[in-house]
Amino acid sequence: MKLGIVGLPNVGKSTLFNSLTKAGAESANYPFCTIDPNVGVVTVPDKRLDVLGEMYHTKKIVPAAIEFVDIAGLVKGASKGEGLGNQFLANIREVDAIVHVVRCFEDSNIVHVDGSIDPLRDIETINLELIFSDIEILERRIAKAVKVARNDKTVAKELALMERLKAYLEEGKLARGFEANDEDEQEWLESYNLLTYKPVIFAANVTEDDLANDGADNTGVQAVRKYAEEAKCEVFVVCAQIEQEIAELDDDEKKMFLEDLGLTESGLEKLIRASYHLLGLISYLTAGEPEVRAWTIKKGTKAPQAAGKIHSDFERGFIRAEIVSYDDLMECGTYNAAKEKGLVRLEGKEYVVQDGDIILFRFNV
C-alpha cells in the first residue's frame, strides 16, 4: 500500500512523516523546506505475527508494509507554478490514497502561510490545487484524443467522457463524486490516476492537550470531521509532535508513554486502521518454520487471487487452500489440535478469504 502525504506548509506534514517513518525528512518553520519528495516504508504492526512466530519457531517474520510519500507543502497557485509548483503533485499520482494533514492547533511560533488557523479553508485550498492539476492532465489527454476521435468510435466515446469530467472539475467538484455511465467509462476514469479521485484520510494535527480526548473540544477537528463525513473520507486525530517523541522509543517505553497520555494506540496505528478501512483491505497470514508473513488483499478476494499475491504460479496452478482462522488456532493451541477439532478446512476456488485466515496453498504448475 502506498500513501501520499499532502498539506499546506507548516501544518506538521513533514514532522508527521518523520515520526511515522523515522526517515528524517527536513522539517523547519518556513515554507518549502521539503523540496524533493521523501519516501519511507513502514511495517504494519500486527501482534498475530509474533505469536505465530513463537508457535512455529520461525526463522523470519515479514509484516505487511506501507510506503509513504511526502511532498513539499502546497500553496494557493501551486498548480500554476506558485511555491515549488505542480511538479510535486506528479509524485503522488501513483498512491492508493492521500493523507491530508490539516492544522488544527494554534502556535504563535509556527507561522501559517495564510496568517490564521482555518482547517476548512486549508482543505479547500489543497482541493483546488488538486482539481487544477487533474484538469491539466485531462486537457493533455483531450488534445491527443481529438485528433483520433473522428475515425474511432471508442476514442470518441472516451473523449466525450473526458470533456464531461473536465466540466465537472471546473465546477470545483472532486472526481470522486463523478458518476460514470457504464463499465467502459468506469474503467477509463480509474485509469486516469486523478488526484481528486483518490480516497482521502484527513490527519487533524492537534496539540497534546487535545489529543487525550481525541479532539472532542477542538472546533477545527469538529469541522474536519463534519466535512469528512459528508465527503465519505476517514479522519484521525494526531499530534505530530508527540508522534515524533514516540518514534524515538522502544516498544515497552512507547506503551508506557501512550498510557501516561491516556491513549491506547499511536498515530501510526490510527492511520493504518483508517487506511485499511477506507481502502477495504484485510490481511491473511502464512505460517511455517521458514517464515511467518502477512499479505494485504482487498476484502472479497477469492483464494486463487490471494494465492497470486505470493506468486503468479500459485494462482495459475491453484488446487485448494488449507485454512484455519487465527482465533481458532489460538483457542486450540496447536495446528494439530485445530485439525482434530475439524477447524482446519479445505477450500476451493470460490472461497472468499477472511481477515486472519492462516493459509497453506496447494498448487500444481
XYZ file of C-alpha atoms in Angstrom:
365
model
C 0.000 0.000 0.000
C 1.251 3.445 -0.921
C 0.025 6.648 0.761
C 0.835 10.221 -0.314
C 1.017 12.944 2.351
C -0.208 16.422 1.342
C -0.963 19.683 3.130
C -0.071 23.349 3.271
C 3.417 24.337 4.510
C 3.871 24.356 8.314
C 0.869 22.163 9.156
C 3.067 19.395 10.622
C 3.238 17.313 7.452
C 6.965 16.546 7.439
C 7.023 16.204 11.236
C 4.316 13.537 10.918
C 6.157 11.854 8.034
C 9.367 11.808 10.099
C 7.675 10.212 13.060
C 5.749 7.637 11.013
C 8.760 6.534 9.006
C 11.719 7.659 11.157
C 13.162 8.746 7.801
C 14.403 12.125 8.992
C 12.821 14.381 6.373
C 13.809 18.001 6.895
C 11.250 19.871 8.962
C 11.551 23.578 9.749
C 9.436 26.652 10.369
C 9.399 28.023 6.831
C 7.567 27.013 3.656
C 9.165 24.627 1.130
C 11.876 23.171 3.350
C 10.871 19.807 1.844
C 11.904 20.070 -1.797
C 12.389 16.569 -3.149
C 9.706 14.035 -2.251
C 10.612 11.936 0.772
C 9.772 8.237 0.649
C 9.646 5.986 3.712
C 8.494 2.391 4.183
C 6.775 1.393 7.417
C 5.868 -2.094 8.603
C 2.276 -2.662 9.705
C 2.167 -3.583 13.423
C 0.465 -6.994 13.770
C 0.726 -8.826 17.109
C -0.527 -12.031 15.468
C 2.769 -12.425 13.613
C 4.845 -12.504 16.808
C 2.521 -15.091 18.373
C 2.703 -17.291 15.262
C 6.473 -16.789 15.114
C 6.814 -18.306 18.586
C 4.367 -21.103 17.846
C 6.181 -22.162 14.653
C 9.723 -21.372 15.915
C 10.043 -19.381 12.723
C 13.317 -18.064 11.317
C 11.796 -14.905 9.790
C 8.779 -12.645 10.364
C 7.648 -10.452 7.458
C 4.890 -7.931 8.253
C 2.853 -6.084 5.627
C 4.330 -2.716 4.622
C 3.095 0.781 3.754
C 5.067 3.234 1.648
C 4.648 6.930 2.493
C 5.479 9.705 0.019
C 5.836 13.208 1.497
C 5.871 16.139 -0.947
C 6.546 19.837 -0.500
C 3.768 21.854 1.146
C 1.293 23.077 -1.457
C 0.193 26.717 -1.551
C -2.511 28.579 -3.433
C -1.454 28.596 -7.096
C 0.811 25.512 -6.818
C -0.801 24.018 -9.930
C 0.173 27.180 -11.820
C 3.759 27.122 -10.567
C 3.430 29.047 -7.293
C 5.739 27.956 -4.491
C 7.536 24.951 -5.927
C 4.807 24.380 -8.448
C 2.945 21.428 -9.793
C 5.987 19.175 -10.243
C 5.477 17.580 -6.829
C 1.898 16.537 -7.498
C 3.239 14.058 -10.082
C 4.984 12.248 -7.229
C 1.690 11.237 -5.630
C -0.242 10.212 -8.747
C 0.654 6.552 -8.149
C -0.504 6.358 -4.497
C -3.530 4.333 -3.343
C -4.817 7.073 -1.046
C -3.958 10.593 0.089
C -3.270 11.539 3.707
C -4.188 15.219 4.006
C -2.615 16.791 7.091
C -4.756 19.663 8.391
C -3.541 22.073 11.075
C -5.988 22.301 13.974
C -3.635 23.893 16.522
C -2.655 27.456 17.422
C 1.054 28.221 17.866
C 2.404 31.766 17.517
C 5.901 30.321 16.971
C 4.875 28.453 13.816
C 3.678 30.705 11.022
C 0.671 29.782 8.901
C 1.014 30.673 5.218
C -2.453 32.262 5.231
C -1.957 34.012 8.573
C -4.663 32.222 10.582
C -5.930 28.761 11.559
C -8.919 27.677 9.445
C -8.957 23.932 8.626
C -11.828 24.084 6.101
C -10.197 26.940 4.177
C -6.953 24.936 4.109
C -8.777 21.825 2.823
C -10.408 23.946 0.120
C -7.016 25.398 -0.921
C -5.489 21.942 -1.337
C -8.596 20.572 -3.093
C -8.477 23.374 -5.649
C -4.815 22.713 -6.415
C -5.532 19.013 -6.897
C -8.505 19.884 -9.142
C -6.382 22.243 -11.284
C -3.720 19.571 -11.602
C -6.331 17.000 -12.723
C -7.799 19.442 -15.265
C -4.322 19.900 -16.736
C -3.936 16.105 -17.094
C -7.338 15.856 -18.808
C -6.583 18.775 -21.172
C -3.496 16.939 -22.419
C -5.442 13.717 -22.926
C -8.282 15.570 -24.677
C -5.840 17.274 -27.069
C -4.478 13.855 -28.108
C -7.906 12.206 -28.376
C -9.430 14.954 -30.577
C -7.064 14.013 -33.413
C -8.138 10.360 -33.390
C -11.803 10.561 -32.352
C -13.210 11.304 -35.831
C -12.220 7.878 -37.122
C -12.537 5.820 -33.938
C -15.859 5.366 -32.114
C -14.224 4.103 -28.919
C -11.908 7.126 -28.705
C -14.881 9.404 -29.483
C -16.776 7.860 -26.557
C -13.810 8.343 -24.240
C -13.353 11.930 -25.461
C -16.982 12.679 -24.532
C -16.340 11.255 -21.051
C -13.192 13.366 -20.578
C -14.988 16.545 -21.651
C -17.850 15.824 -19.208
C -15.355 15.098 -16.452
C -13.367 18.266 -17.162
C -16.546 20.372 -16.989
C -17.401 18.665 -13.683
C -13.976 19.522 -12.221
C -14.241 23.098 -13.492
C -17.287 23.488 -11.233
C -14.906 22.948 -8.292
C -16.068 19.367 -7.695
C -13.792 16.409 -6.935
C -13.593 13.487 -9.384
C -14.626 11.110 -6.557
C -18.198 12.377 -6.905
C -18.336 11.925 -10.698
C -20.587 9.099 -11.931
C -19.624 7.003 -14.933
C -22.432 5.878 -17.268
C -21.143 2.350 -17.915
C -18.288 -0.101 -17.331
C -16.124 1.369 -20.116
C -16.355 4.841 -18.616
C -15.628 3.488 -15.142
C -12.507 1.715 -16.432
C -11.249 4.866 -18.180
C -11.999 7.009 -15.124
C -9.911 4.709 -12.921
C -7.041 4.653 -15.436
C -6.522 8.450 -15.387
C -4.967 8.371 -11.907
C -6.671 11.643 -10.992
C -5.667 13.032 -7.597
C -9.232 14.069 -6.730
C -10.475 10.532 -7.487
C -8.252 9.016 -4.793
C -9.646 8.192 -1.331
C -8.605 10.680 1.370
C -7.731 10.330 5.043
C -7.606 13.593 6.990
C -4.968 13.797 9.727
C -6.199 16.500 12.119
C -2.980 17.727 13.747
C -3.634 18.973 17.308
C -1.751 19.885 20.489
C -1.027 17.339 23.235
C -3.931 18.726 25.300
C -6.437 17.984 22.519
C -5.030 14.525 21.849
C -6.228 12.879 25.085
C -9.931 13.421 24.300
C -9.447 12.798 20.562
C -10.025 16.462 19.663
C -13.583 16.473 21.069
C -13.277 20.091 22.299
C -11.386 21.362 19.248
C -13.690 23.293 16.878
C -11.268 22.757 13.982
C -11.344 18.975 14.457
C -15.151 19.039 14.676
C -15.306 20.959 11.374
C -12.935 18.484 9.679
C -14.973 15.518 10.980
C -18.217 17.011 9.623
C -16.590 17.717 6.246
C -15.092 14.205 6.077
C -18.379 12.526 6.931
C -20.138 14.352 4.085
C -17.259 13.613 1.692
C -17.082 9.912 2.776
C -13.468 10.259 3.937
C -11.698 8.958 7.046
C -10.339 11.175 9.852
C -7.900 10.518 12.643
C -6.631 12.925 15.298
C -2.878 13.087 15.781
C -0.281 15.248 17.495
C 2.702 15.181 15.131
C 4.982 16.498 17.874
C 4.038 13.650 20.223
C 4.418 11.120 17.391
C 7.959 12.374 16.890
C 8.714 11.712 20.561
C 7.100 8.242 20.388
C 9.204 7.373 17.327
C 12.376 7.542 19.442
C 11.147 4.982 21.998
C 11.317 1.198 22.041
C 8.070 -0.832 22.238
C 7.861 -1.043 26.055
C 8.629 2.658 26.536
C 6.137 3.521 23.785
C 3.383 1.566 25.575
C 4.079 3.355 28.880
C 4.265 6.759 27.185
C 0.890 6.206 25.465
C -0.679 5.016 28.741
C 0.584 8.157 30.511
C -1.171 10.231 27.843
C -4.353 8.164 28.213
C -4.013 6.696 24.724
C -4.394 3.109 23.538
C -2.710 3.445 20.141
C -0.185 5.611 18.308
C -0.929 7.882 15.347
C 0.632 5.314 13.025
C -1.760 2.624 14.269
C -4.717 5.013 13.865
C -3.608 5.834 10.320
C -3.150 2.179 9.366
C -6.600 1.310 10.726
C -8.154 4.235 8.827
C -6.374 3.373 5.567
C -7.268 -0.346 5.721
C -10.897 0.602 6.393
C -11.013 3.256 3.660
C -9.388 1.026 1.022
C -11.276 -2.109 2.081
C -8.133 -4.090 2.914
C -7.539 -7.140 5.112
C -4.553 -9.377 5.890
C -4.245 -13.118 5.577
C -1.279 -14.964 7.061
C 1.106 -17.722 6.049
C 3.000 -19.559 8.781
C 5.777 -22.112 8.984
C 9.287 -22.590 10.300
C 10.999 -20.735 7.412
C 8.702 -17.687 7.564
C 5.601 -16.119 9.116
C 4.144 -13.417 6.900
C 1.177 -11.053 6.477
C -0.268 -10.488 2.999
C -2.518 -7.490 2.269
C -5.507 -8.072 -0.032
C -8.828 -6.407 -0.850
C -11.899 -7.602 1.050
C -13.810 -10.054 -1.138
C -10.677 -11.557 -2.745
C -11.078 -15.243 -3.617
C -8.491 -17.890 -2.692
C -6.722 -18.195 -6.113
C -6.217 -14.413 -6.389
C -4.988 -14.278 -2.776
C -2.517 -17.042 -3.684
C -1.400 -14.903 -6.633
C -0.135 -12.279 -4.159
C 2.576 -14.780 -3.193
C 3.407 -15.891 -6.742
C 1.578 -15.943 -10.078
C 2.230 -19.733 -10.285
C 0.194 -20.214 -7.096
C -2.815 -18.602 -8.790
C -2.288 -20.301 -12.140
C -1.947 -23.796 -10.680
C -4.310 -23.353 -7.703
C -5.785 -26.657 -6.455
C -7.113 -25.813 -2.988
C -6.386 -23.856 0.183
C -5.890 -25.388 3.629
C -7.237 -22.806 6.103
C -7.516 -22.268 9.835
C -8.574 -18.959 11.350
C -6.083 -17.273 13.688
C -8.657 -17.160 16.525
C -9.430 -20.893 16.199
C -5.712 -21.729 16.196
C -5.137 -19.654 19.336
C -8.081 -21.331 21.079
C -6.783 -24.823 20.241
C -3.135 -24.063 20.994
C -1.660 -26.099 18.131
C -2.352 -26.735 14.461
C -2.882 -30.464 15.090
C -5.394 -29.762 17.852
C -7.302 -27.441 15.494
C -7.230 -30.196 12.853
C -8.586 -32.793 15.289
C -11.497 -30.471 16.111
C -12.277 -30.092 12.398
C -11.310 -26.401 12.371
C -8.793 -26.775 9.535
C -10.801 -26.546 6.333
C -10.100 -27.336 2.685
C -11.479 -24.585 0.449
C -11.716 -24.301 -3.328
C -11.589 -21.581 -5.963
C -14.764 -19.801 -4.839
C -13.687 -19.321 -1.218
C -13.539 -15.657 -0.153
C -10.522 -15.096 2.101
C -11.197 -13.608 5.554
C -9.007 -11.372 7.725
C -6.779 -13.519 9.942
C -7.050 -16.679 7.821
C -3.842 -18.725 8.072
C -3.497 -20.376 4.669
C -1.431 -23.122 3.073
C -1.962 -23.125 -0.693
C -1.824 -26.351 -2.711
C -0.956 -25.799 -6.369
C 0.435 -27.596 -9.391
C 2.006 -25.957 -12.441
